[in-house]
Each structure stands twice: as structure tokens, then as C-alpha cells.
mmCIF file of C-alpha atoms in Angstrom:
data_model
loop_
_atom_site.group_PDB
_atom_site.id
_atom_site.type_symbol
_atom_site.label_atom_id
_atom_site.label_comp_id
_atom_site.label_asym_id
_atom_site.label_seq_id
_atom_site.Cartn_x
_atom_site.Cartn_y
_atom_site.Cartn_z
ATOM 1 C CA PRO K 1 119.110 101.872 103.562
ATOM 2 C CA LEU K 2 120.377 103.573 106.727
ATOM 3 C CA LEU K 3 119.933 107.037 105.234
ATOM 4 C CA LEU K 4 116.411 106.149 104.114
ATOM 5 C CA LEU K 5 115.435 105.017 107.615
ATOM 6 C CA THR K 6 116.954 108.179 109.083
ATOM 7 C CA MET K 7 114.895 110.265 106.651
ATOM 8 C CA PHE K 8 111.676 108.428 107.508
ATOM 9 C CA ASN K 9 112.330 108.842 111.220
ATOM 10 C CA SER K 10 112.877 112.576 110.675
ATOM 11 C CA PHE K 11 109.595 112.770 108.748
ATOM 12 C CA MET K 12 107.817 111.076 111.638
ATOM 13 C CA GLU K 13 109.246 113.542 114.157
ATOM 14 C CA ILE K 14 108.231 116.524 112.019
ATOM 15 C CA ASN K 15 104.753 115.084 111.491
ATOM 16 C CA GLN K 16 104.239 114.546 115.217
ATOM 17 C CA GLU K 17 104.778 118.280 115.683
ATOM 18 C CA GLY K 18 101.701 118.953 113.541
ATOM 19 C CA PRO K 19 102.417 119.502 109.858
ATOM 20 C CA THR K 20 101.170 117.117 107.226
ATOM 21 C CA ILE K 21 103.883 115.644 105.020
ATOM 22 C CA LEU K 22 103.398 114.375 101.496
ATOM 23 C CA PHE K 23 106.159 112.211 100.112
ATOM 24 C CA VAL K 24 106.464 109.895 97.161
ATOM 25 C CA GLU K 25 108.430 106.715 97.693
ATOM 26 C CA GLN K 26 109.079 103.670 95.517
ATOM 27 C CA ASN K 27 109.408 101.373 98.527
ATOM 28 C CA ALA K 28 105.661 101.014 99.117
ATOM 29 C CA ARG K 29 105.991 98.644 102.066
ATOM 30 C CA LEU K 30 108.280 100.976 103.982
ATOM 31 C CA ALA K 31 106.237 104.058 103.111
ATOM 32 C CA LEU K 32 102.989 102.426 104.268
ATOM 33 C CA LYS K 33 104.586 101.342 107.546
ATOM 34 C CA PHE K 34 105.426 104.970 108.321
ATOM 35 C CA ALA K 35 102.357 106.669 106.853
ATOM 36 C CA ARG K 36 98.875 107.045 108.297
ATOM 37 C CA ARG K 37 97.235 107.076 104.859
ATOM 38 C CA GLY K 38 98.274 105.931 101.417
ATOM 39 C CA TYR K 39 97.295 106.819 97.894
ATOM 40 C CA VAL K 40 97.899 104.509 94.944
ATOM 41 C CA LEU K 41 98.447 106.167 91.586
ATOM 42 C CA GLU K 42 98.553 104.345 88.272
ATOM 43 C CA ASN K 43 99.513 106.307 85.167
ATOM 44 C CA GLY K 44 98.818 109.522 87.072
ATOM 45 C CA ASN K 45 95.332 108.478 88.192
ATOM 46 C CA LEU K 46 94.251 107.842 91.761
ATOM 47 C CA VAL K 47 93.039 104.241 91.849
ATOM 48 C CA LEU K 48 92.996 103.492 95.565
ATOM 49 C CA GLU K 49 93.348 105.304 98.875
ATOM 50 C CA GLY K 50 92.961 104.440 102.499
ATOM 51 C CA ILE K 51 94.488 103.857 105.892
ATOM 52 C CA SER K 52 97.984 102.481 105.442
ATOM 53 C CA GLU K 53 97.346 99.368 107.544
ATOM 54 C CA ASP K 54 94.421 98.484 105.276
ATOM 55 C CA LEU K 55 96.486 99.020 102.139
ATOM 56 C CA LEU K 56 99.266 96.771 103.468
ATOM 57 C CA VAL K 57 96.857 93.817 103.644
ATOM 58 C CA ASN K 58 94.856 94.648 100.497
ATOM 59 C CA PRO K 59 95.335 91.714 98.056
ATOM 60 C CA ALA K 60 95.528 93.960 94.969
ATOM 61 C CA VAL K 61 98.109 96.238 96.590
ATOM 62 C CA LYS K 62 100.106 93.262 97.836
ATOM 63 C CA LYS K 63 100.177 91.671 94.390
ATOM 64 C CA ALA K 64 101.000 94.820 92.423
ATOM 65 C CA TYR K 65 103.287 96.737 94.784
ATOM 66 C CA LEU K 66 104.431 94.592 97.691
ATOM 67 C CA GLY K 67 105.624 91.479 95.906
ATOM 68 C CA GLY K 68 103.029 89.047 96.934
#
């Protein structure tokens, strides 16, 4: 967990310098807390996208990916 948080913090620092970063992460809650936008893929198809704060409170996303 410590290494993961270190990586995310490094991504944030790089992103603040300008470049866009695309990463794929199984921990959806953590990824959405760090990201500005999120994209939900199911079986390789884009099914939902939006601002990360909106996705964190989306009932379908919460049920399917955030445990609740």
C-alpha cells in the first residue's frame, strides 16, 4: 500500500507539470480520488465516463466497483 501511494503521488506531481497521464488501476476508489476524469470499461467497451468526483458518488459505479 505504501508503494502504491508513493506511485500515485509521483503521478500527481508529473501531471501538475503538464503532461496527461493514463493509468489503469484495479483500486477504483483510490484511482478516482487521484484522477480528474474516469472511464469505466466493461468487457473492453466504454460504458461510462465523467469527472471523478461524479463517478465516486454514482450509484451504479458504487455498487459495481466501490463495494456499496
